[in-house]
Coordinates of C-alpha atoms in Angstrom, one line a residue:
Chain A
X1 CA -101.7 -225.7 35.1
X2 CA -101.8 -223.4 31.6
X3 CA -104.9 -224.7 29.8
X4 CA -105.0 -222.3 27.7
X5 CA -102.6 -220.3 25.9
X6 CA -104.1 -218.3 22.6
X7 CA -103.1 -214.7 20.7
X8 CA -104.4 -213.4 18.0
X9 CA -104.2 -210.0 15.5
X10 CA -107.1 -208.2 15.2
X11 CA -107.9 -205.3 12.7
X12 CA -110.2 -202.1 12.7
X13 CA -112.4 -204.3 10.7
X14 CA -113.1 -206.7 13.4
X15 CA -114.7 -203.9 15.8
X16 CA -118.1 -204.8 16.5
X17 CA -117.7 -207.9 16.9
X18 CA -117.2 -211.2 19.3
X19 CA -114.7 -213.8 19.3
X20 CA -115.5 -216.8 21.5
X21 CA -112.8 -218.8 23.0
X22 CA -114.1 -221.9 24.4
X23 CA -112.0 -224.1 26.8
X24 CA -112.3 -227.2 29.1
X25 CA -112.4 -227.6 33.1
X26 CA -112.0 -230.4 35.2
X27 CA -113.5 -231.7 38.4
X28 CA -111.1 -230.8 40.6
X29 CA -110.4 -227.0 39.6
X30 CA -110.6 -224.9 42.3
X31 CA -109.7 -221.3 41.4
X32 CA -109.3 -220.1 37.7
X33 CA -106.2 -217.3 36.9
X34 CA -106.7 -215.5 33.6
X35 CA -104.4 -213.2 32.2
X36 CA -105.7 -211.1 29.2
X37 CA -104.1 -208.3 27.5
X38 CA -103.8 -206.1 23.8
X39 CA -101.4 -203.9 22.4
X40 CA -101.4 -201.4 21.2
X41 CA -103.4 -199.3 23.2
X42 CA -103.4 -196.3 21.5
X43 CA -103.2 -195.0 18.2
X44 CA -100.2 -192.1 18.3
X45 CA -100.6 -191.4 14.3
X46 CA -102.7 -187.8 15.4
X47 CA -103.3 -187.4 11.6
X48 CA -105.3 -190.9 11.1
X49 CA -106.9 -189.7 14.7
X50 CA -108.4 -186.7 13.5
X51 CA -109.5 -188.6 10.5
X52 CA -111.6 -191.3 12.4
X53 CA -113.1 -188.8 14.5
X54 CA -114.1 -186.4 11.8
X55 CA -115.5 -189.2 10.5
X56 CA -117.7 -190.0 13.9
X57 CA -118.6 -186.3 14.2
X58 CA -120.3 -186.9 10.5
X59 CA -122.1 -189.7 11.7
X60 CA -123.2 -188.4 14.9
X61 CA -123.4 -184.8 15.7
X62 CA -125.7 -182.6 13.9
X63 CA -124.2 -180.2 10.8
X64 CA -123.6 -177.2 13.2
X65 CA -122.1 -179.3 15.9
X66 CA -119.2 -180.7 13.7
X67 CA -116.8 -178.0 13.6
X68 CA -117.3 -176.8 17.2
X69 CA -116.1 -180.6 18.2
X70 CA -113.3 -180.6 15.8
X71 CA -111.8 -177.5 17.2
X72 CA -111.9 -179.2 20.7
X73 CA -110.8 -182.8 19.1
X74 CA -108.1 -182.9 21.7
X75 CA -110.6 -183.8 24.5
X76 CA -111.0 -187.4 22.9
X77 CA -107.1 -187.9 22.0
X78 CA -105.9 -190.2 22.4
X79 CA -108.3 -192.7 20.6
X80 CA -107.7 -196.2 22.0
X81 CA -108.5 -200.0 21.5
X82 CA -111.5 -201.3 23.7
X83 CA -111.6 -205.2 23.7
X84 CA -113.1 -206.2 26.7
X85 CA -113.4 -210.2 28.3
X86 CA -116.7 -211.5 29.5
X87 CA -116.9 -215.3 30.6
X88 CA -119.1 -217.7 30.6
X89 CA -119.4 -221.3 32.6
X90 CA -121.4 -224.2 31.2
X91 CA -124.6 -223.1 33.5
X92 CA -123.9 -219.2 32.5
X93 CA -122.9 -215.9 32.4
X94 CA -119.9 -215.0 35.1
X95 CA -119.7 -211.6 34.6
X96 CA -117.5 -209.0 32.2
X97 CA -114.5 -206.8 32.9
X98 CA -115.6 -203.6 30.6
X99 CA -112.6 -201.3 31.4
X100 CA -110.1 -199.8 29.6
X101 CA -106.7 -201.7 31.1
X102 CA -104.6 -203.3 28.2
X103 CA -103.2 -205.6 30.6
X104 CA -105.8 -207.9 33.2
X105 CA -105.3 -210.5 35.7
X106 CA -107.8 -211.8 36.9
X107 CA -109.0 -214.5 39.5
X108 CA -111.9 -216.8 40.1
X109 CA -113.2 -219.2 42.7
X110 CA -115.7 -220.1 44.7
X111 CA -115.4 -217.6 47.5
X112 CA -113.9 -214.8 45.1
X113 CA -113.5 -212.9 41.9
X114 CA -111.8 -210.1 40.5
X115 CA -114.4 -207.6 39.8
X116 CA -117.2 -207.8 37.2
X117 CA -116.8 -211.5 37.8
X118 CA -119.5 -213.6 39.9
X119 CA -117.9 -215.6 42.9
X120 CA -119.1 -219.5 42.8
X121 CA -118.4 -222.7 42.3
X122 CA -116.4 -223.9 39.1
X123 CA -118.4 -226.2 37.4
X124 CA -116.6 -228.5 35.5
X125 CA -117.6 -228.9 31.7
X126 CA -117.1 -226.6 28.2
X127 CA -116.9 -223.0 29.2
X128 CA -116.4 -219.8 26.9
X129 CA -113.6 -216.9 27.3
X130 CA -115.2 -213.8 24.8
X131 CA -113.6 -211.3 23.9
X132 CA -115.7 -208.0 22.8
X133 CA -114.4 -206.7 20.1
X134 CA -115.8 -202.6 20.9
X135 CA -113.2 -200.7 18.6
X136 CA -109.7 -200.8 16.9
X137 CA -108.6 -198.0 15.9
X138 CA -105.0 -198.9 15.0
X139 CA -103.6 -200.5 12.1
X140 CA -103.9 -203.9 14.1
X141 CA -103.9 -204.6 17.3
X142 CA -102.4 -208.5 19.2
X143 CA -104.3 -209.7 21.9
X144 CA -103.0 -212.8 24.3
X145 CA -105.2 -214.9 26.9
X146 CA -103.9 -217.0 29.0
X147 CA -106.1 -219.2 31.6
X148 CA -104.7 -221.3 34.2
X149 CA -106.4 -224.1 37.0
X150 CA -105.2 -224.6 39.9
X151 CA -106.3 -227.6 42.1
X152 CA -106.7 -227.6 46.2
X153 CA -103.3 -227.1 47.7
X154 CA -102.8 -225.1 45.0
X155 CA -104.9 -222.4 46.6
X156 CA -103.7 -220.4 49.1
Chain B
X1 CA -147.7 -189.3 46.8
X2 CA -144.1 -189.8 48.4
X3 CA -141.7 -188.2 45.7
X4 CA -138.0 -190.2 46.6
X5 CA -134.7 -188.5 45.1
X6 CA -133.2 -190.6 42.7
X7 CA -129.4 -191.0 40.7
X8 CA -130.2 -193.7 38.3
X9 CA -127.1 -194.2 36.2
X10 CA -123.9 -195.1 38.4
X11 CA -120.6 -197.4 37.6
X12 CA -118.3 -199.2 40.2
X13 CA -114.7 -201.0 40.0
X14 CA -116.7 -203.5 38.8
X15 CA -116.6 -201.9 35.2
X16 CA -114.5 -198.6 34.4
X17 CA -115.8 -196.7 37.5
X18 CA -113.5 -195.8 40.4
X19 CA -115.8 -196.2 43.5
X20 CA -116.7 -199.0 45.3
X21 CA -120.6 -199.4 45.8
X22 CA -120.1 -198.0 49.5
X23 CA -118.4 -195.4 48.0
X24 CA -121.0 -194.5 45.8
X25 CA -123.4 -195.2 48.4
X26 CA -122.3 -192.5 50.9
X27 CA -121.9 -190.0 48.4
X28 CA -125.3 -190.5 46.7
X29 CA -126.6 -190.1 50.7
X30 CA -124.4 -186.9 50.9
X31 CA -126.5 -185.6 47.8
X32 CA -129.4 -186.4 49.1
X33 CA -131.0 -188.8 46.9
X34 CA -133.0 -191.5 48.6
X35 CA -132.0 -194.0 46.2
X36 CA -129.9 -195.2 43.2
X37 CA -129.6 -197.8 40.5
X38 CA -126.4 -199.4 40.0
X39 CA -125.9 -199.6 36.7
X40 CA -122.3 -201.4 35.9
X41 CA -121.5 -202.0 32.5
X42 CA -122.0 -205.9 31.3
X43 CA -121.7 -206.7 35.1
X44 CA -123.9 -207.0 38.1
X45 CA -120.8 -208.4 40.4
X46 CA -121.0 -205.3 42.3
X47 CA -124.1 -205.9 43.6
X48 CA -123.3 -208.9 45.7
X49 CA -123.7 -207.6 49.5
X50 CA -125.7 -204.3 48.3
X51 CA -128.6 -204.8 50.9
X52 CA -126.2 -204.3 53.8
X53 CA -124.9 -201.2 52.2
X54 CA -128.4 -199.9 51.6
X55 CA -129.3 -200.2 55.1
X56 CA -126.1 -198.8 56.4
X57 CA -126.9 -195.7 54.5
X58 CA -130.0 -195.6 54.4
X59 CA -130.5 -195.9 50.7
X60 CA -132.5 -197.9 48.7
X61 CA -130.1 -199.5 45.8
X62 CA -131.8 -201.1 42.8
X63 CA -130.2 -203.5 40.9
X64 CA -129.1 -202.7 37.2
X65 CA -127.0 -203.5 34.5
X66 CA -125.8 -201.2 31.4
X67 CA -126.1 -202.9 28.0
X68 CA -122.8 -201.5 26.7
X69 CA -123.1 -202.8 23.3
X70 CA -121.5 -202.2 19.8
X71 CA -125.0 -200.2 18.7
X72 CA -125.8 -198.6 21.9
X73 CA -125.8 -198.4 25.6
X74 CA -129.2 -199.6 27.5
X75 CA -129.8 -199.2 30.8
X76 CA -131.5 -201.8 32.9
X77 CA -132.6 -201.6 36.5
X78 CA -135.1 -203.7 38.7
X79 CA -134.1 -207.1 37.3
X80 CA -132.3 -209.6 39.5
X81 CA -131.2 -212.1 36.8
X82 CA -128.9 -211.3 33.9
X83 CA -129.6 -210.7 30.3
X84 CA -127.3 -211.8 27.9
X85 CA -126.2 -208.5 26.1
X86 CA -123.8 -210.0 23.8
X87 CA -126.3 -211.7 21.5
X88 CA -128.3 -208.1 20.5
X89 CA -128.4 -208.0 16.6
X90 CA -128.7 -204.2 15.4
X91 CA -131.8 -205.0 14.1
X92 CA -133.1 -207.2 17.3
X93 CA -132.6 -205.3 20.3
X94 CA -136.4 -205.6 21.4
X95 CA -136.0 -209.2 22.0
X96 CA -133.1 -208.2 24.9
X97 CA -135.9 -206.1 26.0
X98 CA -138.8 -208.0 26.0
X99 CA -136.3 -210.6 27.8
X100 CA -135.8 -208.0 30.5
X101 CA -139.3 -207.4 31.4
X102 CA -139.4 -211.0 31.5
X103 CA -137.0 -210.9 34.4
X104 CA -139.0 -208.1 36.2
X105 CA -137.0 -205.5 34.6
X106 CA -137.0 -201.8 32.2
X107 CA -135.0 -200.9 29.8
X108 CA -134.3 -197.2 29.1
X109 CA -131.9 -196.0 25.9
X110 CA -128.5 -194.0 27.5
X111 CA -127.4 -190.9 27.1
X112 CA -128.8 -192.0 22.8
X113 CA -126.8 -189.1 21.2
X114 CA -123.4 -189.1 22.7
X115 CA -121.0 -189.3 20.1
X116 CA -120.2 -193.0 19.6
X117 CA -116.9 -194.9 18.3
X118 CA -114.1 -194.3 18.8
X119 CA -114.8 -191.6 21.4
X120 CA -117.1 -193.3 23.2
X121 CA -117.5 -196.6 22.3
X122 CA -121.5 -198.1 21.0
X123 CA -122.3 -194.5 22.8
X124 CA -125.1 -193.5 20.2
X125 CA -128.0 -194.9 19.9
X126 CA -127.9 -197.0 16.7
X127 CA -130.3 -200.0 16.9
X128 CA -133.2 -200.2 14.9
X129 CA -136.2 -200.7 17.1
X130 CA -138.9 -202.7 15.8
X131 CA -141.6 -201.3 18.0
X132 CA -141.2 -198.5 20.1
X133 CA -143.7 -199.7 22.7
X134 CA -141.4 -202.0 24.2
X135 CA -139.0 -199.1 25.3
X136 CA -139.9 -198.1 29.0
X137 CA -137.9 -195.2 29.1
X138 CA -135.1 -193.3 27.6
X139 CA -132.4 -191.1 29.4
X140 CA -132.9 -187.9 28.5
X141 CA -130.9 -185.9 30.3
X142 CA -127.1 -187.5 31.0
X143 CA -124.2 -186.3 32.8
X144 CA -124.2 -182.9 35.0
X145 CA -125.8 -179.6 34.0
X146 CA -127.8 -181.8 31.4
X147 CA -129.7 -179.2 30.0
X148 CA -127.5 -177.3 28.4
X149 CA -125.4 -180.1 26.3
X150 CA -127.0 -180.5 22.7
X151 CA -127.1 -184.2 22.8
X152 CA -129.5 -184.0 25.8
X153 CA -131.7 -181.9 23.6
X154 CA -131.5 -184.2 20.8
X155 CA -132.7 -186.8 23.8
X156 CA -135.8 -184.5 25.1
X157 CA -136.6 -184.1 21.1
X158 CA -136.6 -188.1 20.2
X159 CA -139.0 -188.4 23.4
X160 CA -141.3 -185.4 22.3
X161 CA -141.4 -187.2 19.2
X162 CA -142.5 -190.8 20.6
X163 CA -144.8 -188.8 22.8
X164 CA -146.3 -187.1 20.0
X165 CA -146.8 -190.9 18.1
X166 CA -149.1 -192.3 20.8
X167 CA -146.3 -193.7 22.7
X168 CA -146.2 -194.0 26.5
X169 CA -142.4 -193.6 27.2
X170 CA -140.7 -192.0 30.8
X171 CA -138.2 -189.4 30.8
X172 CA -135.3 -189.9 33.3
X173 CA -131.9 -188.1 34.2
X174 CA -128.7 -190.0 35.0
X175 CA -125.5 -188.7 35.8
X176 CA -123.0 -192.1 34.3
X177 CA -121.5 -191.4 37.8
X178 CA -118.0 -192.6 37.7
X179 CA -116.0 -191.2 40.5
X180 CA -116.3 -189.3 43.7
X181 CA -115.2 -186.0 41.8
X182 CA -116.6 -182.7 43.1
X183 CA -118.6 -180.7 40.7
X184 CA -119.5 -177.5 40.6
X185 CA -122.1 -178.0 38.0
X186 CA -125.8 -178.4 38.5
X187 CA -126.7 -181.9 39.0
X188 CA -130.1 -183.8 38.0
X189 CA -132.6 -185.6 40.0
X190 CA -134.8 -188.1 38.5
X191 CA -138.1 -188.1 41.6
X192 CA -140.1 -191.2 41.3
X193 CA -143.8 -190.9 43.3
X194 CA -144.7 -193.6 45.6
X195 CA -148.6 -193.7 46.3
X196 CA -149.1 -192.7 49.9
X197 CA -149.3 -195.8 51.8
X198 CA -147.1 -198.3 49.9
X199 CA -144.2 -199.2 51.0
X200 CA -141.1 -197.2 49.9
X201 CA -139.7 -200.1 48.4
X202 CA -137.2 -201.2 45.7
X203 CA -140.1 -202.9 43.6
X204 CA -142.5 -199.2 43.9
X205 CA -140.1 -197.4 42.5
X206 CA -139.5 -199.4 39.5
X207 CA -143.1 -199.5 38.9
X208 CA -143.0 -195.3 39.4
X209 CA -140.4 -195.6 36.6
X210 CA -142.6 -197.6 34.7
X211 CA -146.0 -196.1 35.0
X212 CA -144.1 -192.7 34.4
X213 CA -144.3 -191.5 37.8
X214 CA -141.4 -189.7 37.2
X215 CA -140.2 -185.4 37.3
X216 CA -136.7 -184.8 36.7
X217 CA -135.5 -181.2 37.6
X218 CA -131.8 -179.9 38.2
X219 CA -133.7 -178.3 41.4
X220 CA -136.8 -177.6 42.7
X221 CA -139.3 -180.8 42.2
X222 CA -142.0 -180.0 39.4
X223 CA -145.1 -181.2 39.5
X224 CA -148.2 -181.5 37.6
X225 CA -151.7 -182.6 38.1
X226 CA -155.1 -182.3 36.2
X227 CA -158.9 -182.5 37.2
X228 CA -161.7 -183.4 35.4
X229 CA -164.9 -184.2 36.9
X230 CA -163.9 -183.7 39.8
X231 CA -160.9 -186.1 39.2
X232 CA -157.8 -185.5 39.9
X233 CA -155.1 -187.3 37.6
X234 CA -151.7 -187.8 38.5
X235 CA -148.3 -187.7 36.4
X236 CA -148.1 -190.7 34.4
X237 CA -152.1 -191.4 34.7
X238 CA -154.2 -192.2 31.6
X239 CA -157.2 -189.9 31.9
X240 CA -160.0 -191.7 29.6
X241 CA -162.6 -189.8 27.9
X242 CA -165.9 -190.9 29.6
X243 CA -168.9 -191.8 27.4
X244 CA -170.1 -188.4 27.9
X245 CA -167.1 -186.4 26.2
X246 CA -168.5 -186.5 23.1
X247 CA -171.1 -184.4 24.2
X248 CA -171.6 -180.7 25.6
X249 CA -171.6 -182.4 29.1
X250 CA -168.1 -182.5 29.5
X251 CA -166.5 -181.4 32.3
X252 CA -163.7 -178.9 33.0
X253 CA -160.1 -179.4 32.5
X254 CA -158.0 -178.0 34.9
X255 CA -154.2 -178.2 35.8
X256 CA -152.5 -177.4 38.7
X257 CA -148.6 -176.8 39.2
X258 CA -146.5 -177.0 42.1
X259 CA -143.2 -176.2 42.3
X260 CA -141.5 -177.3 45.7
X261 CA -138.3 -175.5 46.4
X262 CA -137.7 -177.7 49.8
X263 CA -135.9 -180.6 47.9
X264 CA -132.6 -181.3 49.1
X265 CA -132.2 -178.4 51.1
X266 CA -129.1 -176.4 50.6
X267 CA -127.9 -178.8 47.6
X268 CA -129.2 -176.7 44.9
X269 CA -129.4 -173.0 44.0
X270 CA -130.7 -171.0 41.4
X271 CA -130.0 -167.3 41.4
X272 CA -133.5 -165.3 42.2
X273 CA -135.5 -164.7 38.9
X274 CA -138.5 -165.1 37.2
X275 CA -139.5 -168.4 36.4
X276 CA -141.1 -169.5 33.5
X277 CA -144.0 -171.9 33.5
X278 CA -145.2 -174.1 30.3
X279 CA -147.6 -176.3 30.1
X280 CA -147.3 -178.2 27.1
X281 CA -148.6 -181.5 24.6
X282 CA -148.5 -182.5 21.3
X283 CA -150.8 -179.6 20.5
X284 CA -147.6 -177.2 21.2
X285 CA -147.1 -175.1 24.0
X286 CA -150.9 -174.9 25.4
X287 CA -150.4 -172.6 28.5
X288 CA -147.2 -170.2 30.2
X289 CA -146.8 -168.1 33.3
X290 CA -144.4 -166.2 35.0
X291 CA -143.5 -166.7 38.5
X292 CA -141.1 -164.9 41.1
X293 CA -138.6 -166.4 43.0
X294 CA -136.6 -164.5 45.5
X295 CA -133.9 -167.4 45.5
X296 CA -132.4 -168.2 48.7
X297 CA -133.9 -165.2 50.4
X298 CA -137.6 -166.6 49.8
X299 CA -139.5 -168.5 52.7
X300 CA -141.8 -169.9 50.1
X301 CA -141.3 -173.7 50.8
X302 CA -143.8 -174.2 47.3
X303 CA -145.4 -172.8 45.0
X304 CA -149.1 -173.6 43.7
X305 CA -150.4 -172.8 39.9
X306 CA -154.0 -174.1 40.7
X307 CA -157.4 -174.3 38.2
X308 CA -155.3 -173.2 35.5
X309 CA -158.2 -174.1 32.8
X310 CA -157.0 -176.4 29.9
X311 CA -158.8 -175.9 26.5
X312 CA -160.8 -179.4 25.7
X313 CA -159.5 -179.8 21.9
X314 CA -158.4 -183.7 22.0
X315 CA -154.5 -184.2 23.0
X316 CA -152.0 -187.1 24.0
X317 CA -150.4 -186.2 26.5
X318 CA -149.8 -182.8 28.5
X319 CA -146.1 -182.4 30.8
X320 CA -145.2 -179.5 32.8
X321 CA -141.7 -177.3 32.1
X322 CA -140.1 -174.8 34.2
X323 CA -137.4 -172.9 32.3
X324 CA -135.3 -170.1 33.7
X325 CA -131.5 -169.3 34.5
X326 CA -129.0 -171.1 35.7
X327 CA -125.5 -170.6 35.9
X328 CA -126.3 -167.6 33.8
X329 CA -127.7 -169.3 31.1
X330 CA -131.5 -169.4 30.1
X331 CA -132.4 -173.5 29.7
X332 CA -134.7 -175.8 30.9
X333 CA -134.5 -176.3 34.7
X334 CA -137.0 -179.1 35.2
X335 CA -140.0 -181.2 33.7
X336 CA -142.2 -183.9 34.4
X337 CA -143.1 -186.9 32.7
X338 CA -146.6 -186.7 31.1
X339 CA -150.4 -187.4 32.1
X340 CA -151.8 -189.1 29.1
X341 CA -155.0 -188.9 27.1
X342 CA -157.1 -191.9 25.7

């Protein structure tokens, strides 16, 4: 069953930060499907690319480094979105998925979990999807998660 | 002291690497380190069903998780439980760490100058420590032939700098090991000392990390010991001035050196040269010596610097650095965590 079914826009503004997506589970869930994905991915404008990281080579590399890294600004084209999903049941933490695929589908139960999450018993109760906001880089980017429960003979 | 080989800075599936754990596992053992800390990022799934791996290979896995944050990555190892990394403020990262000792645990900075967003994102070291005390070590050296990248120097300067405040910080390498990819760069070893007679155990080496029991070296193991009063004082010891410094009674400071070149045999090599020794502390460079190494034609299994006197002006701490060429390039080779003065 879809229990929850949210997307959202997020802007460059919004990196460093957390948005928490809480949702509800019953008793008699017995595996937990989650599909989370963003697009874009990748910021293709290679002029506003060479801008943001001239402007991260200012901030972080010393005075002589800067133009060395420029010259070799190809090595961290192309600059991409990072949101990553961490979860969270009403006793605690279940683990994160910090990597860089745009599109996830992920499981949860008892016995298993897609990895970064913690295998375990779904406790029924308020639990929190949240999404770590790392970077945006393009203009905006649309994210979508979608969680669905499935009860015993639902699970194969 | 039993000086074990150790990669503490690895990832799995269970974050961006691309390696299981048993991967990792049997190519850390190929290597020849003696242990590693998985350090996943947000995550410590991918250490559920670690001990069997461990004694498949042979290798003693601590648990770890990487902070990867918004205002900098933190490694954590030696702590069963998870700490909630998502609730660090820029301005209140020492309560995360003080919440990790709670749990057993130490908290290093990573890699603290790599060039963060977008590149790399939260990637440079941007939280505002309170009180550097709380900090148990930071990584100085990251990724392969460490020396040699200017961010690692920035690293090895911040710790000089703590070192030179009072502070009592380790030094470690770690490689952010990601894949099984071949590399023909020199890699780094962080050795941790276990007293003779303890058990080589998960819980010794993180108090070896801790107490700064700790050389890192991109080859042969450094090591550095001093004698006073017929003393002898250990990396990471506290040698305290005895009620009698303050007078002409005193006795001699000494150091001795040793340089053991049979490490992980035949998984390093450094061309044959002559090495350059430095003793040094927050007084500067306090001491240097040449020595000759005939490379892989030498029999010399180690090499011993002993009685080398020490002057008995007041310092903090003293370390050891051997510099020399590698891969045709003059740079630091190895070092070792400090012995302290009160």
């Amino acid at each position: 069953m879809l229990i929850l079914d949210v997307m959202g826009r997020v802007l460059p503004e919004y990196s460093k930060t957390h948005l928490r997506i809480p949702f509800h589970l019953d008793e008699d869930c017995r595996r937990l499907r989650l599909k989370f994905e963003y697009t874009p991915k990748e910021l293709e404008d290679r002029k506003r690319s060479l801008e943001l990281l001239q402007q991260s080579f200012d901030a972080y590399l010393l005075p002589e480094q800067r133009e060395p890294a420029m010259s070799q600004a190809d090595r961290y084209l192309p600059l991409k979105n990072l949101i990553t999903l961490s979860l969270d049941d009403p006793n605690g933490y279940r683990g994160a998925c910090h990597r860089h695929d745009s599109v996830q589908e992920l499981t949860l139960s008892a016995e298993q979990a897609s990895p970064g999450l913690m295998a375990g018993p779904l406790p029924a109760g308020a639990w929190q999807a949240t999404l770590s906001v790392h970077c945006i880089v393009t203009d905006s980017c649309d994210y979508k998660l979608q969680i669905w429960t499935e009860k015993e003979r639902e699970v194969q | 002291m039993k000086w074990l080989a150790c990669e503490l800075h690895t990832h799995t599936l269970h974050s961006d690497g691309s390696q299981t754990l048993e991967e990792l596992a049997a190519g850390a053992v190929k290597l020849g380190f003696d242990a590693m800390a998985l350090t996943d990022h947000n995550t410590m799934s991918g250490l559920a069903g670690k001990d069997v791996i461990a004694s498949q290979f042979g290798l003693l896995i601590l648990p770890g998780m990487e902070w990867t944050t918004f205002h900098g990555h933190m490694v954590t190892i030696g702590l069963s439980e998870y700490v909630d990394w998502r609730s660090a403020d820029r301005s209140q990262i020492d309560e995360g760490i003080q919440e990790v000792h709670r749990l057993g645990g130490l908290a290093g900075l990573a890699h603290p100058f790599r060039i963060g967003s977008p590149a790399c994102t939260g990637c440079f070291w941007e939280y505002e420590i309170q009180d550097w005390s709380v900090v148990d070590y930071i990584e100085v050296w990251s990724e392969t032939f460490a020396s040699i990248r200017t961010n690692n120097r920035r690293a090895y300067a911040l710790w000089t700098d703590r070192l030179n405040e009072g502070l009592r910080i380790s030094a470690t390498s770690g490689r952010d090991w990601h894949a099984q990819k071949e590399t023909g760069d020199p890699l780094s070893v962080t050795y941790l000392g276990i007293p003779e007679g303890e058990l080589t155990t998960e819980e010794q080496l993180v108090n070896a990390l801790r107490e700064g029991r700790a050389s890192v070296t991109m080859g042969p193991l450094l090591l550095l010991t001093v004698s006073l009063d017929g003393q002898s004082y250990g990396l990471g010891s506290m040698i305290q001035s005895s009620p009698q410094a303050q007078t002409k009674d005193q006795g001699e400071l000494q150091a001795d050196i040793t340089i053991d070149f049979s490490v992980r045999p035949g998984l390093w090599s450094l061309p044959e040269q002559k090495f350059k020794l430095i003793l040094c502390s927050d007084r500067g460079q306090e001491l240097d010596a040449e020595v000759v190494w005939n490379g892989e034609r030498s029999d010399d299994k180690w090499l011993r610097l002993s009685g080398l006197p020490l002057s008995s002006e007041p310092r903090k701490w003293l370390r050891a650095e051997l510099w020399g060429t590698v891969r045709k390039v003059n740079t630091l080779i190895a070092f070792t965590n400090p012995i302290y003065f009160d």
